[in-house]
PDB file of C-alpha atoms in Angstrom:
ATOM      1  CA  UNK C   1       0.000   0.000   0.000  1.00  0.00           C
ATOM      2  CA  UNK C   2       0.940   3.407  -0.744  1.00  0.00           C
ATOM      3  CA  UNK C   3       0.283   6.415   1.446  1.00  0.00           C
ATOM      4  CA  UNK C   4       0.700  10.412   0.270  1.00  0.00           C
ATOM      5  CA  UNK C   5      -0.726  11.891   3.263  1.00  0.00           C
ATOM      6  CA  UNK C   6      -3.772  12.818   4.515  1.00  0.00           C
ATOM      7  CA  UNK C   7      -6.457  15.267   3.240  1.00  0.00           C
ATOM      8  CA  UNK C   8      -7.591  18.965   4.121  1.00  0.00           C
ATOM      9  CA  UNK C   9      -8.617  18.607   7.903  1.00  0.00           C
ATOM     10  CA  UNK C  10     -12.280  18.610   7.820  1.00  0.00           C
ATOM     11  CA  UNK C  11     -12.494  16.984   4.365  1.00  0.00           C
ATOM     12  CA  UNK C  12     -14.047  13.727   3.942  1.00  0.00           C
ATOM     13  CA  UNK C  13     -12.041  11.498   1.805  1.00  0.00           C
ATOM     14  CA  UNK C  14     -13.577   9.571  -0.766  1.00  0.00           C
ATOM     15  CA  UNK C  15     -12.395   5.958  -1.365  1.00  0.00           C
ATOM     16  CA  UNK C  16     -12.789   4.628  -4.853  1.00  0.00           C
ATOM     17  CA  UNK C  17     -12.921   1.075  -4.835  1.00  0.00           C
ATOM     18  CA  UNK C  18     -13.362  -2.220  -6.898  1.00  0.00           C
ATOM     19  CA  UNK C  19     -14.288  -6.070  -7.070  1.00  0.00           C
ATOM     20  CA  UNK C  20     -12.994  -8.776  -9.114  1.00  0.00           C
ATOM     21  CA  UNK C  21     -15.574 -11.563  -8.597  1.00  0.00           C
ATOM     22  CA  UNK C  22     -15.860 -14.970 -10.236  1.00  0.00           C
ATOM     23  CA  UNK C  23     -19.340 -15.359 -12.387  1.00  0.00           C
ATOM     24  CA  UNK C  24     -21.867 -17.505 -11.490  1.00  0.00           C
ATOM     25  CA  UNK C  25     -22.751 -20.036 -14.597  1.00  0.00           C
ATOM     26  CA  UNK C  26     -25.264 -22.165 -12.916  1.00  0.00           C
ATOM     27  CA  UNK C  27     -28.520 -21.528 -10.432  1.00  0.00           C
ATOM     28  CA  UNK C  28     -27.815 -21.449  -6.723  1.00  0.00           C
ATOM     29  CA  UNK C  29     -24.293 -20.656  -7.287  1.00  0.00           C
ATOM     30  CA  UNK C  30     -22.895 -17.622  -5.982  1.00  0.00           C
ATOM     31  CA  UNK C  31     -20.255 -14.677  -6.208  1.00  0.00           C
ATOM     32  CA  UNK C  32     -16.671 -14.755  -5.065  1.00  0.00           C
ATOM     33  CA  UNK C  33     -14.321 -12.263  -4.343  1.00  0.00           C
ATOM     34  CA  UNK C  34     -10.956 -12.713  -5.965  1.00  0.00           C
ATOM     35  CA  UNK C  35      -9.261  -9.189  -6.072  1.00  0.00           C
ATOM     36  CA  UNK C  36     -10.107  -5.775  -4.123  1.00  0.00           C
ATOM     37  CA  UNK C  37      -8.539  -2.583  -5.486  1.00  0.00           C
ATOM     38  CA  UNK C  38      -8.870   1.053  -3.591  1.00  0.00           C
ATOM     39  CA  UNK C  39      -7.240   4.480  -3.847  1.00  0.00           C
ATOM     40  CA  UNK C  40      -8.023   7.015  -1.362  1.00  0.00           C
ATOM     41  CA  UNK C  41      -8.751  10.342  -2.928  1.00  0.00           C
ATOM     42  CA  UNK C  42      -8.885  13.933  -1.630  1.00  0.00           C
ATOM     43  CA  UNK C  43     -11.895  15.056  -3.519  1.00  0.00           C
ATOM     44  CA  UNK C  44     -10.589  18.976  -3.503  1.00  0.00           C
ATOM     45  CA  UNK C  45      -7.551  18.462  -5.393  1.00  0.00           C
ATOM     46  CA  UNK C  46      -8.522  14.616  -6.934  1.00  0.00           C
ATOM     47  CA  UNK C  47      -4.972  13.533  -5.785  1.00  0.00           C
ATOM     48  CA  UNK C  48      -4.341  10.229  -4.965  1.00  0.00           C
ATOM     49  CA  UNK C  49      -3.412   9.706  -1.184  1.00  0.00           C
ATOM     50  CA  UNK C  50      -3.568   5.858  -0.729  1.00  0.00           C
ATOM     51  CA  UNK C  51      -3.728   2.935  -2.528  1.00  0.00           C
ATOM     52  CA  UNK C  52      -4.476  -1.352  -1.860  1.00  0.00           C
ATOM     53  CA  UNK C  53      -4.842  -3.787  -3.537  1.00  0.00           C
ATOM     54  CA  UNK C  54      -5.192  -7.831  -2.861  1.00  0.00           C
ATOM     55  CA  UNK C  55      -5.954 -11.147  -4.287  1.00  0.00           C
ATOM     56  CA  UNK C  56      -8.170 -13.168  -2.376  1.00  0.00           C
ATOM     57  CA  UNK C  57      -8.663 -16.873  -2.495  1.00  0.00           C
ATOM     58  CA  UNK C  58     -11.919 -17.975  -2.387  1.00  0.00           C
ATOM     59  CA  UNK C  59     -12.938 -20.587  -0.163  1.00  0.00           C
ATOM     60  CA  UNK C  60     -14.086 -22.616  -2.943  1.00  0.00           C
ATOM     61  CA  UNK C  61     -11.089 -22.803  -5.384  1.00  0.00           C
ATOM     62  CA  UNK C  62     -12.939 -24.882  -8.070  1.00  0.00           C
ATOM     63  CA  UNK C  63     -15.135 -21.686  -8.734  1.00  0.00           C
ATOM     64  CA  UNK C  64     -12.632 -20.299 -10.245  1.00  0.00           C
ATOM     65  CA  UNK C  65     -11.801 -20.451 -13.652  1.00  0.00           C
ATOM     66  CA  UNK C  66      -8.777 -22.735 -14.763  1.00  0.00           C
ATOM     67  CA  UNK C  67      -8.050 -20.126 -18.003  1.00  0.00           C
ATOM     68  CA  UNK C  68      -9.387 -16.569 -18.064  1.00  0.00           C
ATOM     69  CA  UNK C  69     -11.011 -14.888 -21.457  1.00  0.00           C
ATOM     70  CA  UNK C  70      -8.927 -12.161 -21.236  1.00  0.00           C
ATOM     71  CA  UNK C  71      -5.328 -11.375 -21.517  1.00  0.00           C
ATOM     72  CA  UNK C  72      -4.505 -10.070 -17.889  1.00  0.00           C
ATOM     73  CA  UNK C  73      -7.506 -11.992 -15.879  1.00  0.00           C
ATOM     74  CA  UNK C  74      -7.795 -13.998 -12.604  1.00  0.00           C
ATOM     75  CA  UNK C  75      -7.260 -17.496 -12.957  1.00  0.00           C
ATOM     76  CA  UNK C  76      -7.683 -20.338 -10.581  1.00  0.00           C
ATOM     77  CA  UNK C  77      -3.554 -20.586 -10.531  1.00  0.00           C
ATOM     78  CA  UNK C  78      -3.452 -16.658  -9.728  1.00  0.00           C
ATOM     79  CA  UNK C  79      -5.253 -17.270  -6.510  1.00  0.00           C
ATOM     80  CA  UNK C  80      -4.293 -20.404  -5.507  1.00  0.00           C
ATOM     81  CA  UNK C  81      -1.770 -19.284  -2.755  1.00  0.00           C
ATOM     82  CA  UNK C  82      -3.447 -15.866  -2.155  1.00  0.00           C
ATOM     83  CA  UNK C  83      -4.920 -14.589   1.336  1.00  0.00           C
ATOM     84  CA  UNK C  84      -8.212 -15.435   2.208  1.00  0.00           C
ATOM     85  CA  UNK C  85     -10.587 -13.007   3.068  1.00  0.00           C
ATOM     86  CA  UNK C  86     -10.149 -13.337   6.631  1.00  0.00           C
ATOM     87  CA  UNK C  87      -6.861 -12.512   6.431  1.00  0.00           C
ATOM     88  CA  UNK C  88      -7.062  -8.889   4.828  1.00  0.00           C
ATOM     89  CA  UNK C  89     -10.544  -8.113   5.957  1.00  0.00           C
ATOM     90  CA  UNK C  90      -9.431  -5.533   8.796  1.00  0.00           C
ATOM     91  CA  UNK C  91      -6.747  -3.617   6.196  1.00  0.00           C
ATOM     92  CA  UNK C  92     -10.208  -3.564   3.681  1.00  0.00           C
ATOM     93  CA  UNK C  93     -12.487  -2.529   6.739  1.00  0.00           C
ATOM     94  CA  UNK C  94     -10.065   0.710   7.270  1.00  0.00           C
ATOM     95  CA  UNK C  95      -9.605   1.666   3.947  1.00  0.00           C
ATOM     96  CA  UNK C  96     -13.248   1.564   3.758  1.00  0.00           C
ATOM     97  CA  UNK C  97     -15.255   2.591   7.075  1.00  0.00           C
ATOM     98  CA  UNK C  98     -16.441   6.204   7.841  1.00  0.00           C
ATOM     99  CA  UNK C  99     -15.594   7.248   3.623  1.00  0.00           C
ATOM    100  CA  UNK C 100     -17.704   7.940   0.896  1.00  0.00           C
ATOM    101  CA  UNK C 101     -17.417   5.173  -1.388  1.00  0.00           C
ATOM    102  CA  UNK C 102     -17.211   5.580  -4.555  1.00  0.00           C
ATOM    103  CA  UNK C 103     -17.059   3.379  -7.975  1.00  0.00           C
ATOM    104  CA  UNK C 104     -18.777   2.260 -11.191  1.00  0.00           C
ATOM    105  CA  UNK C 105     -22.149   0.407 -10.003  1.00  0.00           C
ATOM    106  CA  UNK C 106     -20.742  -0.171  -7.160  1.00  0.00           C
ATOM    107  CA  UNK C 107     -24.723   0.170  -5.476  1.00  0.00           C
ATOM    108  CA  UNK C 108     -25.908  -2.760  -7.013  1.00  0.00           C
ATOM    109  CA  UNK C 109     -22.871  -4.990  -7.040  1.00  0.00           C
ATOM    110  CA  UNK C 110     -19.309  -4.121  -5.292  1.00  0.00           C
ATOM    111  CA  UNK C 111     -21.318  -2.795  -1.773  1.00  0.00           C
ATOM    112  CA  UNK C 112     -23.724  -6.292  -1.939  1.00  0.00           C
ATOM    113  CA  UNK C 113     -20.275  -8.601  -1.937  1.00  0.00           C
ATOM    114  CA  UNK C 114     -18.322  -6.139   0.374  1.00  0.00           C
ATOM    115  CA  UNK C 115     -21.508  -6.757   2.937  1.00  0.00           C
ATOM    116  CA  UNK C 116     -21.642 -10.788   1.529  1.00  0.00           C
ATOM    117  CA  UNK C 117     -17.490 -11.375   2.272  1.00  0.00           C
ATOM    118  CA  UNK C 118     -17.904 -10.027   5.370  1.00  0.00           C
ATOM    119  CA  UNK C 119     -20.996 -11.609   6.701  1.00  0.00           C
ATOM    120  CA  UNK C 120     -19.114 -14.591   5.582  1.00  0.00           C
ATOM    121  CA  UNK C 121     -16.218 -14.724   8.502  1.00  0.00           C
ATOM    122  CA  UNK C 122     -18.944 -13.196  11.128  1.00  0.00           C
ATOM    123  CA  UNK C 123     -18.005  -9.344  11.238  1.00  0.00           C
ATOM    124  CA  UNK C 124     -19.636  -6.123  10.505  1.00  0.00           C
ATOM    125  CA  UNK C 125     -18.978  -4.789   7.526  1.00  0.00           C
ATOM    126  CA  UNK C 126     -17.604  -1.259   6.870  1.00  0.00           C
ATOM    127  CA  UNK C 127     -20.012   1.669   6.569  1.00  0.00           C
ATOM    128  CA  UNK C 128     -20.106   4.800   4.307  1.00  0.00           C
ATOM    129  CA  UNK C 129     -20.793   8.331   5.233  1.00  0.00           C
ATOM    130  CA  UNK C 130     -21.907   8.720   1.268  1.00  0.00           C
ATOM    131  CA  UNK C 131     -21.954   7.168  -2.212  1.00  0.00           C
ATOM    132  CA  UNK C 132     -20.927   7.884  -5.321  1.00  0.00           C
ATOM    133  CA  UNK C 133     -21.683   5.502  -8.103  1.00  0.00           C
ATOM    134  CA  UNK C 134     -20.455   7.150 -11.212  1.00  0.00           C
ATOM    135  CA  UNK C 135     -22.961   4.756 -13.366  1.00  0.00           C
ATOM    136  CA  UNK C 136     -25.970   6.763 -12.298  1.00  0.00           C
ATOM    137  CA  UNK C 137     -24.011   9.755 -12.058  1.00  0.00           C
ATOM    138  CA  UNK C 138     -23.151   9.299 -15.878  1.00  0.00           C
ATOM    139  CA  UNK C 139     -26.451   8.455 -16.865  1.00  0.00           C
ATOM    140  CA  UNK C 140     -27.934  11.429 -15.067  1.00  0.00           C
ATOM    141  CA  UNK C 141     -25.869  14.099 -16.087  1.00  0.00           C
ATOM    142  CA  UNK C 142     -23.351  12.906 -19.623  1.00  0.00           C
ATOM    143  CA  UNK C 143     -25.641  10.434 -21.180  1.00  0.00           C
ATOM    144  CA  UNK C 144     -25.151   7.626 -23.680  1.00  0.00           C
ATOM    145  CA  UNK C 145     -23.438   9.911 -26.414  1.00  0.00           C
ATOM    146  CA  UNK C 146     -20.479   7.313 -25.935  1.00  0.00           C
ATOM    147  CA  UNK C 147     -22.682   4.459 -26.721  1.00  0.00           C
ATOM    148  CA  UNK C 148     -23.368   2.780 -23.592  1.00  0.00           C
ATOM    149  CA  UNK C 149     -22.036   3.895 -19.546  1.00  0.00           C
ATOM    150  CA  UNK C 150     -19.585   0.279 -19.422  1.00  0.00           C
ATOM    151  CA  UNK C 151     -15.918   1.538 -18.197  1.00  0.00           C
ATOM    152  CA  UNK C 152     -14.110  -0.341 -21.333  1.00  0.00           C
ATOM    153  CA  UNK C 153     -16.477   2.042 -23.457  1.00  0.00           C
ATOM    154  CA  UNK C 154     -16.284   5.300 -21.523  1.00  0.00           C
ATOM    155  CA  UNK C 155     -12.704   4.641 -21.301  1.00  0.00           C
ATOM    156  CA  UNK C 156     -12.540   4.227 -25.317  1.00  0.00           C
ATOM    157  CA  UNK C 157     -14.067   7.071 -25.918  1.00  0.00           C
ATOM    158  CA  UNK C 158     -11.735   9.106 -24.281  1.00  0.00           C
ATOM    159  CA  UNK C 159      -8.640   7.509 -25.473  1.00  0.00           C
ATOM    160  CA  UNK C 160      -7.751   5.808 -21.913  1.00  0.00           C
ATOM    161  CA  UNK C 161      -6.830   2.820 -23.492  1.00  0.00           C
ATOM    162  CA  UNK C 162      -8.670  -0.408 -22.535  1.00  0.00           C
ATOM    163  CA  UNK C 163     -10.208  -1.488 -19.763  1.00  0.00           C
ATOM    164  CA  UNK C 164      -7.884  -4.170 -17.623  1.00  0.00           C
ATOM    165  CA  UNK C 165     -10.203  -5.544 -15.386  1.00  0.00           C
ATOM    166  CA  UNK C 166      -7.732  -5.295 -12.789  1.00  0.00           C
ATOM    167  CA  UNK C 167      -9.308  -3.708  -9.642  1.00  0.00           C
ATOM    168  CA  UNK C 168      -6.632  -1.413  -9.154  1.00  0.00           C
ATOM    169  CA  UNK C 169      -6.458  -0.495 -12.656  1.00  0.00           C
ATOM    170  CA  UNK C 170      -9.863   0.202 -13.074  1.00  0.00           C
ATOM    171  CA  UNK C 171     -11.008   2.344  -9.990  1.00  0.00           C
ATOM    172  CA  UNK C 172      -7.908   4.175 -11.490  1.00  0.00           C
ATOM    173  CA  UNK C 173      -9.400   4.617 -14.732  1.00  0.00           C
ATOM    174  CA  UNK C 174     -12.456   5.230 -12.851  1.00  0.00           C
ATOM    175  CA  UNK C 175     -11.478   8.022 -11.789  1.00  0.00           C
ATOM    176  CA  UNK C 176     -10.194   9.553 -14.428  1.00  0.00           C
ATOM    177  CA  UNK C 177     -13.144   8.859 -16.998  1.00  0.00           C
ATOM    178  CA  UNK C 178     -14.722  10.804 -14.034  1.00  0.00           C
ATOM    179  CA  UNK C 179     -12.229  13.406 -14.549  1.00  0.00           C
ATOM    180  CA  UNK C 180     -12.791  13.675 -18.295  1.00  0.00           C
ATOM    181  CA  UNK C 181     -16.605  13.430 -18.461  1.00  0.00           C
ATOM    182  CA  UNK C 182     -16.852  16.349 -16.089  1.00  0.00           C
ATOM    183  CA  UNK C 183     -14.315  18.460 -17.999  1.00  0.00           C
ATOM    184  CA  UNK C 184     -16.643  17.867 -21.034  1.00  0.00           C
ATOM    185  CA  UNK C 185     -19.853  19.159 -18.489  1.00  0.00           C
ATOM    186  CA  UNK C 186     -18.281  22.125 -17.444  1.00  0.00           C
ATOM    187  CA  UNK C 187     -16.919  22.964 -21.195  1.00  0.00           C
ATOM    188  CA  UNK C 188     -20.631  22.660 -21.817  1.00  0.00           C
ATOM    189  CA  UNK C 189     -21.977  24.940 -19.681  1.00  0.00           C
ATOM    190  CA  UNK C 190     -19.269  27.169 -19.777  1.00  0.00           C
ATOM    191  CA  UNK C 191     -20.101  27.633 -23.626  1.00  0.00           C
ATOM    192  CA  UNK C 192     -23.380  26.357 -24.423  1.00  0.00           C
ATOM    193  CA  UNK C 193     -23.948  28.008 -27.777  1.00  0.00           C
ATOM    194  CA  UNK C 194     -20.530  26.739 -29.309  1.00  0.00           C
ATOM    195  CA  UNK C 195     -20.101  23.388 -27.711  1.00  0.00           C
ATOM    196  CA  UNK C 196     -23.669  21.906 -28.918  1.00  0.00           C
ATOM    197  CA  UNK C 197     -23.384  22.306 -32.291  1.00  0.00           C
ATOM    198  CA  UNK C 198     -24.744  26.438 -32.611  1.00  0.00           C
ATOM    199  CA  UNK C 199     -22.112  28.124 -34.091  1.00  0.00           C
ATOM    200  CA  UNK C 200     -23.970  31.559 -34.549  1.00  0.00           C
ATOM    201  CA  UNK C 201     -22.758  34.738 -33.769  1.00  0.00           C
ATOM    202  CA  UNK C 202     -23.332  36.248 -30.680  1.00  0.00           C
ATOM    203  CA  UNK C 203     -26.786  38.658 -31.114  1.00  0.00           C
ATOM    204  CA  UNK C 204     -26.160  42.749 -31.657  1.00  0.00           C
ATOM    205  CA  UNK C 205     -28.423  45.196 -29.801  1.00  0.00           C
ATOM    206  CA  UNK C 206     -29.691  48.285 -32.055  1.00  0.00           C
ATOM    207  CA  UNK C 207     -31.654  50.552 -31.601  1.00  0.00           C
ATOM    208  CA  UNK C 208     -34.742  51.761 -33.044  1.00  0.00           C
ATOM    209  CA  UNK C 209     -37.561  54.682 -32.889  1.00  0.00           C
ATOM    210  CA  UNK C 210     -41.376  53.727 -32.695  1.00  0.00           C
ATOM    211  CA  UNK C 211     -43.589  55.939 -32.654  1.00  0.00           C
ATOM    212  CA  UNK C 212     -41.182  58.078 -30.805  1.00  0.00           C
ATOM    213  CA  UNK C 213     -39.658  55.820 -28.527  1.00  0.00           C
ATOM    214  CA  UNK C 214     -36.642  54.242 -28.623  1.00  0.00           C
ATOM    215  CA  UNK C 215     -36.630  51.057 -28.453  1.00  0.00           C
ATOM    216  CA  UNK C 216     -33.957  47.808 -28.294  1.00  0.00           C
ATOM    217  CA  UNK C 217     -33.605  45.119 -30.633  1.00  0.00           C
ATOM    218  CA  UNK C 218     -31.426  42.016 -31.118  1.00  0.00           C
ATOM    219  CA  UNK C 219     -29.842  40.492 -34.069  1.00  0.00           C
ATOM    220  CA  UNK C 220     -29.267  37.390 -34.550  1.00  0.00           C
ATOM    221  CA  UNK C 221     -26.813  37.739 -37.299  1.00  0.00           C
ATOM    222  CA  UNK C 222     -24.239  40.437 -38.047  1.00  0.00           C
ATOM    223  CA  UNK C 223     -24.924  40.628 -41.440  1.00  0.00           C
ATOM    224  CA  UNK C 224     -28.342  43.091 -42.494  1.00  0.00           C
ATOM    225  CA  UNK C 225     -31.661  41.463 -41.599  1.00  0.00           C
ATOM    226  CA  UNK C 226     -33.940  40.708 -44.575  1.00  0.00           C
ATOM    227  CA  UNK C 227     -35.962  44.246 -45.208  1.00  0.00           C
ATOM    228  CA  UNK C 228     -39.602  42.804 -43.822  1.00  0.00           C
ATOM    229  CA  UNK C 229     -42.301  44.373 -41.932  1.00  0.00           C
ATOM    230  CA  UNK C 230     -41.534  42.692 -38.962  1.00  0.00           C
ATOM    231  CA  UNK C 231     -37.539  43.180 -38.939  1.00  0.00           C
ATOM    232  CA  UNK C 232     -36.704  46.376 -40.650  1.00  0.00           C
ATOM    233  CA  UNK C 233     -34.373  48.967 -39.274  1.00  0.00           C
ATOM    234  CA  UNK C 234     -36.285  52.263 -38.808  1.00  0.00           C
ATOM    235  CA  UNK C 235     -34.344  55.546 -39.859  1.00  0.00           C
ATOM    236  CA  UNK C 236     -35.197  57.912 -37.100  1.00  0.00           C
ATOM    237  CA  UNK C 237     -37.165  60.464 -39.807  1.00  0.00           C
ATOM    238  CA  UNK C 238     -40.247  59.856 -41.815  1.00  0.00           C
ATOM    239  CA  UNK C 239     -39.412  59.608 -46.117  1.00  0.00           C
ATOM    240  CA  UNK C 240     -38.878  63.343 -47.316  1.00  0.00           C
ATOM    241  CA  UNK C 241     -37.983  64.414 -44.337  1.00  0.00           C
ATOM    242  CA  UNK C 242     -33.933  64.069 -45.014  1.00  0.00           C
ATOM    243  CA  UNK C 243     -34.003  67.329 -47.473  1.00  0.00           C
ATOM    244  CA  UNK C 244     -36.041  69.234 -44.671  1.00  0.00           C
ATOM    245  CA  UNK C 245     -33.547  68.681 -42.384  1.00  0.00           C
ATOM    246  CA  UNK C 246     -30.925  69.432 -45.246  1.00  0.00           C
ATOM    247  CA  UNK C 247     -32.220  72.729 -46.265  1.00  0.00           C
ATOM    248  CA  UNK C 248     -32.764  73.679 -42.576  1.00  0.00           C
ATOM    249  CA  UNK C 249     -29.036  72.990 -41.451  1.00  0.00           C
ATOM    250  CA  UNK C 250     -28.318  74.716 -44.480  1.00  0.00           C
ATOM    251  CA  UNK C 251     -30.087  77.905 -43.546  1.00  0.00           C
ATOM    252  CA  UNK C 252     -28.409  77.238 -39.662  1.00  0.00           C
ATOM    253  CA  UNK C 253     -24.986  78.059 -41.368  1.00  0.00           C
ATOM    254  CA  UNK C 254     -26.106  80.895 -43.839  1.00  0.00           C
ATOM    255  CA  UNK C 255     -27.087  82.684 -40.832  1.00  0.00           C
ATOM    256  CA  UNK C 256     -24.700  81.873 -38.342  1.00  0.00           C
ATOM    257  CA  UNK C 257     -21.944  82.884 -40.604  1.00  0.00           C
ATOM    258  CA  UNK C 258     -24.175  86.653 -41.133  1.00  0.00           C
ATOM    259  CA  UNK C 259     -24.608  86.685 -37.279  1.00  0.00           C
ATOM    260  CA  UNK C 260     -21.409  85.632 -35.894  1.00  0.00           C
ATOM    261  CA  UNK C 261     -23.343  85.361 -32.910  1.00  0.00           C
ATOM    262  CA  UNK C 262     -23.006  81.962 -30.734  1.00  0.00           C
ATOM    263  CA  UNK C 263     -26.329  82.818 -29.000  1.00  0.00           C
ATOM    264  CA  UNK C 264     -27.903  83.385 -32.144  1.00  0.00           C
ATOM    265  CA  UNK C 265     -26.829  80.032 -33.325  1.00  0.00           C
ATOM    266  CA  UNK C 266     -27.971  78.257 -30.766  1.00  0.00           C
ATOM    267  CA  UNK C 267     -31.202  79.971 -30.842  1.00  0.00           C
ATOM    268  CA  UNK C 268     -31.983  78.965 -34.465  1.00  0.00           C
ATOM    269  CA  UNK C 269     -30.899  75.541 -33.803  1.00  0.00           C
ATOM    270  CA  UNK C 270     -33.127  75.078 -31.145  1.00  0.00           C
ATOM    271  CA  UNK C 271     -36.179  76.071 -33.404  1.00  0.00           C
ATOM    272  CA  UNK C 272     -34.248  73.920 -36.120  1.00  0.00           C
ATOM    273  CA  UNK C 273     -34.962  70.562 -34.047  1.00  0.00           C
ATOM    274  CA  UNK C 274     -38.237  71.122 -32.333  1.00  0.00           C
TER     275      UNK C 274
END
């Protein structure tokens, strides 16, 4: 076991944590545990504090299979001179007791054998002070857009390589599919408009007069909106009126330049805009 300290005083540590089991082929048999895996986690800077990991033998040795589908799995040889449960229950009971547990589906499987192994050599078994199972985490909040919430294919599409089925590999990997899919939340919110797909610009407030008030408008796009009834940029002055006002700032000058007078020009320029 590896230790790298303890967490923030005050700080519940969260203990990620995961079963290798044998798999029941016929009715009336039942689960064995044949590998626990844990890393201890501070869960305000995700750093890894502690780690364990064991082999168990099983009581019944012929449950276990003599050659393993996969590359790197349990056989019956790999456990064969392993501890039994009894023997690294205690070490599993303190990495475990008073944390928040946390793991993929760990609700409906990993916590049922935890509480089976134990009831097994007559003690209590560890208690939580919270849960975290990341498969109805996932499902709630990211979603199937990776196909379906299994770790091998979470961990594919994310480029983590494949999926061991290791214990301590995989609350490892846990972890950091964790990691990933809530980089890919936050991104989200962070940026809704550009991260799902709407790639518009962002809208332009103008202004406008109706009927003598001023009023504000958005645009959707920055180029000019179609010339319709309903979205048509209103020139504050009525058709005709542009020579009026032409002709009057006209006069304005003609006089100010026979006055020289700043009063004066302010004067006609006041009855020039009422």
């Amino acid at each position: 076991m590896d230790t790298f300290g303890p967490c923030q005083e005050g700080v519940s540590e969260i203990v990620f944590f995961d079963l290798e089991t044998t798999v029941p082929n016929k009715a009336g048999q039942r689960f064995w545990v044949l590998e626990f895996g844990a890393i201890v986690v501070c869960p305000r800077k995700l750093v890894e504090l502690e780690s364990f990991s064991t082999l168990i033998r099983p009581k019944d040795l012929s449950a276990v299979a003599l050659k393993s589908g996969r590359s790197d799995g349990i056989t019956r040889e790999t456990v064969a001179n392993a501890p039994a449960f009894e023997e690294v229950a205690e070490k599993i009971f303190g990495i475990l007791n008073g944390r928040i547990w946390a793991g993929h589906n760990i609700q409906r499987f990993d916590c049922v054998r935890i509480k089976e192994a134990f009831a097994d050599i007559g003690k209590p078994a560890p208690v939580p002070v919270g849960m975290i199972d990341s498969l109805g985490v996932l499902n709630e909040k990211f979603g199937r857009r990776a196909g379906n919430l299994k770790m091998a294919t979470l961990a594919a599409y994310f480029g983590l390589g494949q999926q061991k089925h290791r214990s301590l590999d995989d609350v490892r990997m846990n972890l950091e599919v964790l990691k990933h899919c809530a980089t890919v939340l936050f991104l989200e919110s962070t940026l809704p408009t550009l991260l799902n797909g709407k790639w518009n610009n962002p809208p332009i407030t103008t202004r406008s007069r109706c009927n003598g008030r001023l009023l504000c408008r958005e645009e959707t796009s920055r180029k000019s909106p179609p010339t319709t009834i309903g979205y048509q940029r209103t020139i504050p002055y009525a058709k005709g009126s542009l020579g009026k006002v032409g002709e009057g700032v006209k006069n304005l000058l003609c006089k100010a330049q026979e006055t020289k007078s700043l009063n004066k020009l302010l004067k006609h320029s006041h009855s020039l805009l009422r």
